[in-house]
Structures are given as structure tokens and as C-alpha cells.
mmCIF file of C-alpha atoms in Angstrom:
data_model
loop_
_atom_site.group_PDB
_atom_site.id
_atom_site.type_symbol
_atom_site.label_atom_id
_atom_site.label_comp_id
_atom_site.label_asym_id
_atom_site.label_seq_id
_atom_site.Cartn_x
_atom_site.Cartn_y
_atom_site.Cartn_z
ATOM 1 C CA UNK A 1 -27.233 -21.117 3.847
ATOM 2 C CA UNK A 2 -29.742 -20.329 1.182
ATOM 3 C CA UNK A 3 -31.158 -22.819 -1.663
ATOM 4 C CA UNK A 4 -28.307 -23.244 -4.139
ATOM 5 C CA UNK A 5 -25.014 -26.073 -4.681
ATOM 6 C CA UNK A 6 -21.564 -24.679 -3.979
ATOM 7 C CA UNK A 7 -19.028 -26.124 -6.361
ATOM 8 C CA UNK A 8 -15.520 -25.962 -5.368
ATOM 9 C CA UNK A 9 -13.173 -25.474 -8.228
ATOM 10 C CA UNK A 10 -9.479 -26.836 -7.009
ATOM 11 C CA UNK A 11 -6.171 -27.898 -7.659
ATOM 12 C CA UNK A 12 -2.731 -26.869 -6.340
ATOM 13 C CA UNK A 13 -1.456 -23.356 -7.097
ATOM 14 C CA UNK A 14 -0.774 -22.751 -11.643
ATOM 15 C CA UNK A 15 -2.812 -26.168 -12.353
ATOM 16 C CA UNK A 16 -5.485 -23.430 -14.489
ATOM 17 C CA UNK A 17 -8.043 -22.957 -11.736
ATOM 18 C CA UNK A 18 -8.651 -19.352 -12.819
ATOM 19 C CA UNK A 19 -8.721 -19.822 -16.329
ATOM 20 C CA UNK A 20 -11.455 -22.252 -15.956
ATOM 21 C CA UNK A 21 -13.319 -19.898 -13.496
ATOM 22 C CA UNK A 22 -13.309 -17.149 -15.497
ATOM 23 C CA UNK A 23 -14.949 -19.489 -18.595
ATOM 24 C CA UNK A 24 -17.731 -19.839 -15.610
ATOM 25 C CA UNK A 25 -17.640 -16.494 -14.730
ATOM 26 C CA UNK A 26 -18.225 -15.220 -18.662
ATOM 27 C CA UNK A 27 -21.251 -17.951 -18.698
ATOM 28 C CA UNK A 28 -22.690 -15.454 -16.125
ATOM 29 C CA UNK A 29 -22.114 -18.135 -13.157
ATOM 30 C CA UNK A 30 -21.071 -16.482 -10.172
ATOM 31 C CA UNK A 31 -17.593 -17.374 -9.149
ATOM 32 C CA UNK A 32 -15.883 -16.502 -5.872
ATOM 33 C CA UNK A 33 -12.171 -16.346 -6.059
ATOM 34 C CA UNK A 34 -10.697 -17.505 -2.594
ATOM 35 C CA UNK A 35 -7.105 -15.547 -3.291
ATOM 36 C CA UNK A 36 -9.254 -12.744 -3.811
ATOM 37 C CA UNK A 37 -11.038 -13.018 -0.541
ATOM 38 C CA UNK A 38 -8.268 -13.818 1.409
ATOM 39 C CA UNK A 39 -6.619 -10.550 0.586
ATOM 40 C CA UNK A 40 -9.762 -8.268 0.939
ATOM 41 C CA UNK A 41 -10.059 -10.006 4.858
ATOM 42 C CA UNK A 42 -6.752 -8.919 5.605
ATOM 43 C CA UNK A 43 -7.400 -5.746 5.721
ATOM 44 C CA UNK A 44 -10.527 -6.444 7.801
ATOM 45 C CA UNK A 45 -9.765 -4.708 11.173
ATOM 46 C CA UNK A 46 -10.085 -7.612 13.452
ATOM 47 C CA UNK A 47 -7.798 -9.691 11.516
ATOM 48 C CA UNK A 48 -5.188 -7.525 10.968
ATOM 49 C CA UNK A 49 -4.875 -7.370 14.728
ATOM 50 C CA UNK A 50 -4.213 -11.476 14.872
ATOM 51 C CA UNK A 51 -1.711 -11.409 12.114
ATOM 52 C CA UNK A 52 0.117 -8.758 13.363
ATOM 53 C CA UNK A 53 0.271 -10.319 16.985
ATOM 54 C CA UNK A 54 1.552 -13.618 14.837
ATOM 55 C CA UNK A 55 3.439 -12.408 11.966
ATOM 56 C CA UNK A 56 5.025 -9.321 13.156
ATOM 57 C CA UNK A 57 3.710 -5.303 13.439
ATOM 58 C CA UNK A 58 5.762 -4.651 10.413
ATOM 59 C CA UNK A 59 3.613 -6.368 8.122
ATOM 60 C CA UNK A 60 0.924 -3.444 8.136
ATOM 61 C CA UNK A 61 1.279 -0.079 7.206
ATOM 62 C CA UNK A 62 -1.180 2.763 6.813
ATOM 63 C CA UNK A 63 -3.591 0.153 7.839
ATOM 64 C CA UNK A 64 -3.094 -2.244 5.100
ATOM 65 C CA UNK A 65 -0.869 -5.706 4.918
ATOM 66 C CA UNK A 66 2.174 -5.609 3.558
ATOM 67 C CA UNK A 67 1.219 -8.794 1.389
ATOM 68 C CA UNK A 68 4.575 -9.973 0.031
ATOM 69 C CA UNK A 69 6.171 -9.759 3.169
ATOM 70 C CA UNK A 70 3.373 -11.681 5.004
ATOM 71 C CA UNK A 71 3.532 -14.297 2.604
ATOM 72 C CA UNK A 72 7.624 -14.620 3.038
ATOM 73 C CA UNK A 73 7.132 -15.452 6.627
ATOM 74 C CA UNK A 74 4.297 -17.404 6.296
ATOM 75 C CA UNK A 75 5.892 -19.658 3.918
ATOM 76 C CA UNK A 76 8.714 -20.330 5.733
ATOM 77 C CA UNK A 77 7.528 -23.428 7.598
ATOM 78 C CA UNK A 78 4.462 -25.431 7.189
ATOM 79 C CA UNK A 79 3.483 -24.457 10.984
ATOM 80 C CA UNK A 80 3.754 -20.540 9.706
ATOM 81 C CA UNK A 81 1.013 -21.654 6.791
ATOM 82 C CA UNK A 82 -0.953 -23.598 9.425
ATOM 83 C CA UNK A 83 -1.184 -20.686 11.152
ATOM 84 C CA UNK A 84 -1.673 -17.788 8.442
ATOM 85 C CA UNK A 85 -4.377 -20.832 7.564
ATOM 86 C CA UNK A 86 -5.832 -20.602 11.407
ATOM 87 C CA UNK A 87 -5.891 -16.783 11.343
ATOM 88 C CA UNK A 88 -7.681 -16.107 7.674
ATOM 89 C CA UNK A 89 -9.872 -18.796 7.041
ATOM 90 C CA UNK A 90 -12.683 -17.901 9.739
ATOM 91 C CA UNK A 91 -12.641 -15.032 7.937
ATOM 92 C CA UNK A 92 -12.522 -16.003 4.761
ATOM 93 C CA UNK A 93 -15.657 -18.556 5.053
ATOM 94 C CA UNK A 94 -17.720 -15.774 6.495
ATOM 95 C CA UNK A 95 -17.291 -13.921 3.591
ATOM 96 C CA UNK A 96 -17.560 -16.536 1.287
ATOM 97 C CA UNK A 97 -20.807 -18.016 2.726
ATOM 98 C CA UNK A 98 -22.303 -14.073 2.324
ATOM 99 C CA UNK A 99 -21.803 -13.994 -1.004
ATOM 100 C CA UNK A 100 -23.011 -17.230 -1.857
ATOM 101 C CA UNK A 101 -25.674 -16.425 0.465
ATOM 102 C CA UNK A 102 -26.231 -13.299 -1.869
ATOM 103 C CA UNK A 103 -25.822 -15.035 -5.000
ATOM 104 C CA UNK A 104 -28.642 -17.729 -4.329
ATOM 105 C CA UNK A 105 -31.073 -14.965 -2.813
ATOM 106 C CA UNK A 106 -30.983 -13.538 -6.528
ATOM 107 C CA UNK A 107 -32.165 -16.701 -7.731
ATOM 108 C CA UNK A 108 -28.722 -18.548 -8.966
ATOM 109 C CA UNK A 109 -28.641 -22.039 -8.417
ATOM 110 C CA UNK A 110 -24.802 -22.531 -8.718
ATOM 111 C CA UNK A 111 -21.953 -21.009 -7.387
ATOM 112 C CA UNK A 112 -18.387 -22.004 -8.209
ATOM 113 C CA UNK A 113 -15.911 -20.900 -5.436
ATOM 114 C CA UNK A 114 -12.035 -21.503 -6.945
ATOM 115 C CA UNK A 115 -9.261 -22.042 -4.304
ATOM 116 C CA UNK A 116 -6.444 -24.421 -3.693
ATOM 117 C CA UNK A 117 -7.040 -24.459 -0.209
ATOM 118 C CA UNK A 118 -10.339 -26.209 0.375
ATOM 119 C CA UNK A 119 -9.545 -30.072 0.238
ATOM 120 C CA UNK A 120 -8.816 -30.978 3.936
ATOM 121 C CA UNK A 121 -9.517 -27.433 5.416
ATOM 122 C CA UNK A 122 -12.989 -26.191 7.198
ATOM 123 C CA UNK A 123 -14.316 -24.620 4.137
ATOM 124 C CA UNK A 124 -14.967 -28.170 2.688
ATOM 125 C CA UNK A 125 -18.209 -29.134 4.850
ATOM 126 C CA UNK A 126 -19.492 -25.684 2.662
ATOM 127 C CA UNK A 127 -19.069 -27.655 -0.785
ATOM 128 C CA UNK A 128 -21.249 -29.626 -2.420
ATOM 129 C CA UNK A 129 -19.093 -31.060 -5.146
ATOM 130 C CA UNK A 130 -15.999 -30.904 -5.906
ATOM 131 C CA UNK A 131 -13.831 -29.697 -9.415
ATOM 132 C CA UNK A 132 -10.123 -30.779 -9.490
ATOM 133 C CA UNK A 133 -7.924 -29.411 -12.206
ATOM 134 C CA UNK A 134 -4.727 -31.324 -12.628
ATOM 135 C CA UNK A 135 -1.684 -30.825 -14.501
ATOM 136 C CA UNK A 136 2.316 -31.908 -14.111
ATOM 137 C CA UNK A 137 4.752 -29.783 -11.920
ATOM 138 C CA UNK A 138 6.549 -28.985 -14.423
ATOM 139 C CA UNK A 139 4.001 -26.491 -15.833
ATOM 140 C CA UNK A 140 2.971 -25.655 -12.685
ATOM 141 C CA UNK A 141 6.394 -23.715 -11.390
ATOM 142 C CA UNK A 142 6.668 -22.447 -14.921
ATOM 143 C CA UNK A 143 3.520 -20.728 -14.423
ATOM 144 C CA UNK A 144 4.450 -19.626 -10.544
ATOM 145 C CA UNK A 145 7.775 -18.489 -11.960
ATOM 146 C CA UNK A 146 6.245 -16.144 -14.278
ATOM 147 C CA UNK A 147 3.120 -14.757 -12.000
ATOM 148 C CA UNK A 148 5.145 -14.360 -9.217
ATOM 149 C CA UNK A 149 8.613 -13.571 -10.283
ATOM 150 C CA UNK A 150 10.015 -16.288 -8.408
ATOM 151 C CA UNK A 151 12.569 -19.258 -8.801
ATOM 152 C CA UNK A 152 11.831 -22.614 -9.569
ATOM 153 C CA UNK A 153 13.064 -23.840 -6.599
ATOM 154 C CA UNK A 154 10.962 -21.753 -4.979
ATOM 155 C CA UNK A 155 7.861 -22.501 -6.663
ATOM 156 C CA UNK A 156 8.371 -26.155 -6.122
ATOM 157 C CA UNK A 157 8.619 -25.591 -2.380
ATOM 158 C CA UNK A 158 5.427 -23.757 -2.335
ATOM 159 C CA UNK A 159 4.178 -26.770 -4.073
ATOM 160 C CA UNK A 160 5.131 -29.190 -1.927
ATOM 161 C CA UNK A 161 3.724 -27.271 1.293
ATOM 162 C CA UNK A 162 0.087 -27.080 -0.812
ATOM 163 C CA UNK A 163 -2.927 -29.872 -0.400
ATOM 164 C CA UNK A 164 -1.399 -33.099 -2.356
ATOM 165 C CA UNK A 165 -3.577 -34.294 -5.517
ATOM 166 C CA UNK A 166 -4.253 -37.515 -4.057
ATOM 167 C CA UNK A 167 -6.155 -36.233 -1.381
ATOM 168 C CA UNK A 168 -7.916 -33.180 -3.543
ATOM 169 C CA UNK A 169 -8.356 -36.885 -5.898
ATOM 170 C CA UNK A 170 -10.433 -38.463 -2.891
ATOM 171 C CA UNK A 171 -13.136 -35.943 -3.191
ATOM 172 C CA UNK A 172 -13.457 -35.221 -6.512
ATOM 173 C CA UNK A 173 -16.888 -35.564 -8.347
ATOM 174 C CA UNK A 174 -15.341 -34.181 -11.372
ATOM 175 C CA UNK A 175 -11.500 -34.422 -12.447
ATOM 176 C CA UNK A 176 -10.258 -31.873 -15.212
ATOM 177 C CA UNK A 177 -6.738 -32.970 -16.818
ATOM 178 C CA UNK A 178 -4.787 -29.418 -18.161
ATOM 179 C CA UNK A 179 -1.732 -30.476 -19.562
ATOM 180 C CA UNK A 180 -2.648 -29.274 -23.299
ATOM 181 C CA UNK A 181 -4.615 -26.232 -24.529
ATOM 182 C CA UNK A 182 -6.733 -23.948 -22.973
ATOM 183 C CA UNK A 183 -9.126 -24.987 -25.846
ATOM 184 C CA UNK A 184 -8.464 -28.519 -23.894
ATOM 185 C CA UNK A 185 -9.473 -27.437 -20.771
ATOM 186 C CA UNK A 186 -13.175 -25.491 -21.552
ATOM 187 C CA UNK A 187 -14.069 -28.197 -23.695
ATOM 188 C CA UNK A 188 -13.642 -30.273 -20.115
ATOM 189 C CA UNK A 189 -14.933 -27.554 -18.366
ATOM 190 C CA UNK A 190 -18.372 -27.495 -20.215
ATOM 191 C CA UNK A 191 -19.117 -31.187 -20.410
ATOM 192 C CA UNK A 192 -18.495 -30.789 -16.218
ATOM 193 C CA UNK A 193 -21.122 -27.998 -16.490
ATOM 194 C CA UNK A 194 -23.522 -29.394 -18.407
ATOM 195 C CA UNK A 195 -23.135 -32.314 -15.783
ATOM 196 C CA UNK A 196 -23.884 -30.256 -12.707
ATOM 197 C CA UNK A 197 -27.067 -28.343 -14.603
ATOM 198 C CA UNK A 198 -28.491 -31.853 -14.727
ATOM 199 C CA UNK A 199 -28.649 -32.595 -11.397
#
């Protein structure tokens, strides 16, 4: 790992992760989206090949993953996450690590990675602080509901399978509350910044 601080920017899935990463990332801090990197991966060759073996043959076509249907299997059981989890995430860190690696060879100090699957998973020995953004369930499957088209019910399962808040709470240098504005939230967002520049 090159010279720089890795700042992990979490919370459990519509708590306003990516709106405060893209305030970073129009700051000009580099910001590596996890949901973004777990999708490019899967259409890595040599993890295709696991998933399929796991999740079905069905789930690729033309040599890329059939995404939504991956994810309905996957979230079937919290041993089908664990395992979509086991499968990706080598992956995923590898690629992570390069571009941080990348980043801090430019000369950045700082690089924000944003994912709500860090807390209590391998990628965590990579971070070295930690950004929890918190808001009530409510909101949350409101926003799932309306990204992903899908029920409430089903958002709140999806919710209940993620990384609870009171362990993401354990580890958190910084705590961000997002329950009112977005205005709300950079406000938070810069004082945390400002924080981080100063050590």
C-alpha cells in the first residue's frame, strides 16, 4: 500500500452514502464506489467462473452477469449473501487497493472508499477511519423502493440481512446523522473533512 489514509464511508443500503461521496468526489477527492466495483469484477473472467459454479450457469450470458437475477438468489438466505460475499470480495479488495494504490502514487493523501459492506468484512483491516451515515428505516426502504423498484417489505428484508448500525457504531471515528436535508448532511460532511485534513 502506498503513503495515503483510506477512509471508509458507510452505512446500511439508502442511509445517503453516495450523496455524501459525490460532495467528496466534486471537492476533487478521489472516491471509490464499492457497488461500482463489485459489478465491474463480475464480469472479471475468473470470477464469473465461481459464481456460476455457485449461483447457477444461467446467470451469465454473452459473457456478462445477469445482475438482477444474481442478486434474487443471492438474497434469498443470509448463507447465499455469505457466499456471493466469499466469491466477490477477494476481488473486489484487489481492485480497490489498485486504485487507491493509484490514487496515492499521484500524490493524494485521502481516499474515501463508500460501501455498506466493510464493517465486519476483510476489507476493514484496509481502512484507516471510519465514516458512518445514519438515518431511520423508514427513509431508508423509501429510498430502496424507489431506486430499485421494489416493495417495502422487500427493502426491509434486505435491510435486515445488511451490517447492523451498532456494530458499523463500534468503529466509527466519525458519525453523520441524515434524517433532514441534504443541505444537513454536507454541512456534516465538511466539518468531518476538515477533521481528517488535520490529521
Amino acid at each position: 500500500m502506498e503513503k495515503g489514509i483510506i477512509v471508509a464511508i458507510t452505512g446500511q443500503s439508502g442511509c445517503g452514502k453516495s450523496t455524501l461521496s459525490s460532495f467528496y468526489s466534486s471537492k476533487g477527492f478521489k472516491v471509490i464506489d464499492c457497488d461500482k466495483v463489485a459489478k465491474d469484477v463480475r464480469d472479471f473472467p475468473d470470477c464469473q467462473i465461481q459464481l456460476s459454479e455457485y449461483f447457477g450457469e444461467d446467470i451469465i450470458y454473452e459473457g456478462i452477469v445477469n445482475k438482477a437475477l444474481l442478486a434474487e438468489r443471492a438474497f434469498l438466505s443470509k448463507e447465499k449473501i455469505q457466499k456471493l460475499t466469499d466469491i466477490t470480495h477477494p476481488f473486489i479488495i484487489d481492485e480497490i487497493v489498485r486504485q487507491a494504490n493509484e490514487s496515492f502514487s499521484k500524490g493524494n493523501k485521502v481516499v474515501f472508499v463508500d460501501g455498506a459492506v466493510i464493517i465486519g468484512h476483510d476489507f476493514e483491516k484496509y481502512c484507516d477511519q471510519f465514516i458512518v451515515v445514519l438515518t431511520d428505516i423508514n427513509t431508508q426502504c423509501e429510498r430502496l423502493m424507489k431506486r430499485d423498484n421494489i416493495s417495502y417489505e422487500q427493502a426491509k428484508q434486505r435491510l435486515s440481512k445488511q451490517t447492523p448500525y451498532s456494530d458499523m457504531l463500534k468503529r466509527a471515528n466519525y458519525v453523520i446523522n441524515n434524517n433532514k436535508t441534504v443541505e444537513g448532511l454536507i454541512t456534516q460532511g465538511e466539518f468531518v473533512i476538515r477533521q481528517i485534513i488535520k490529521k
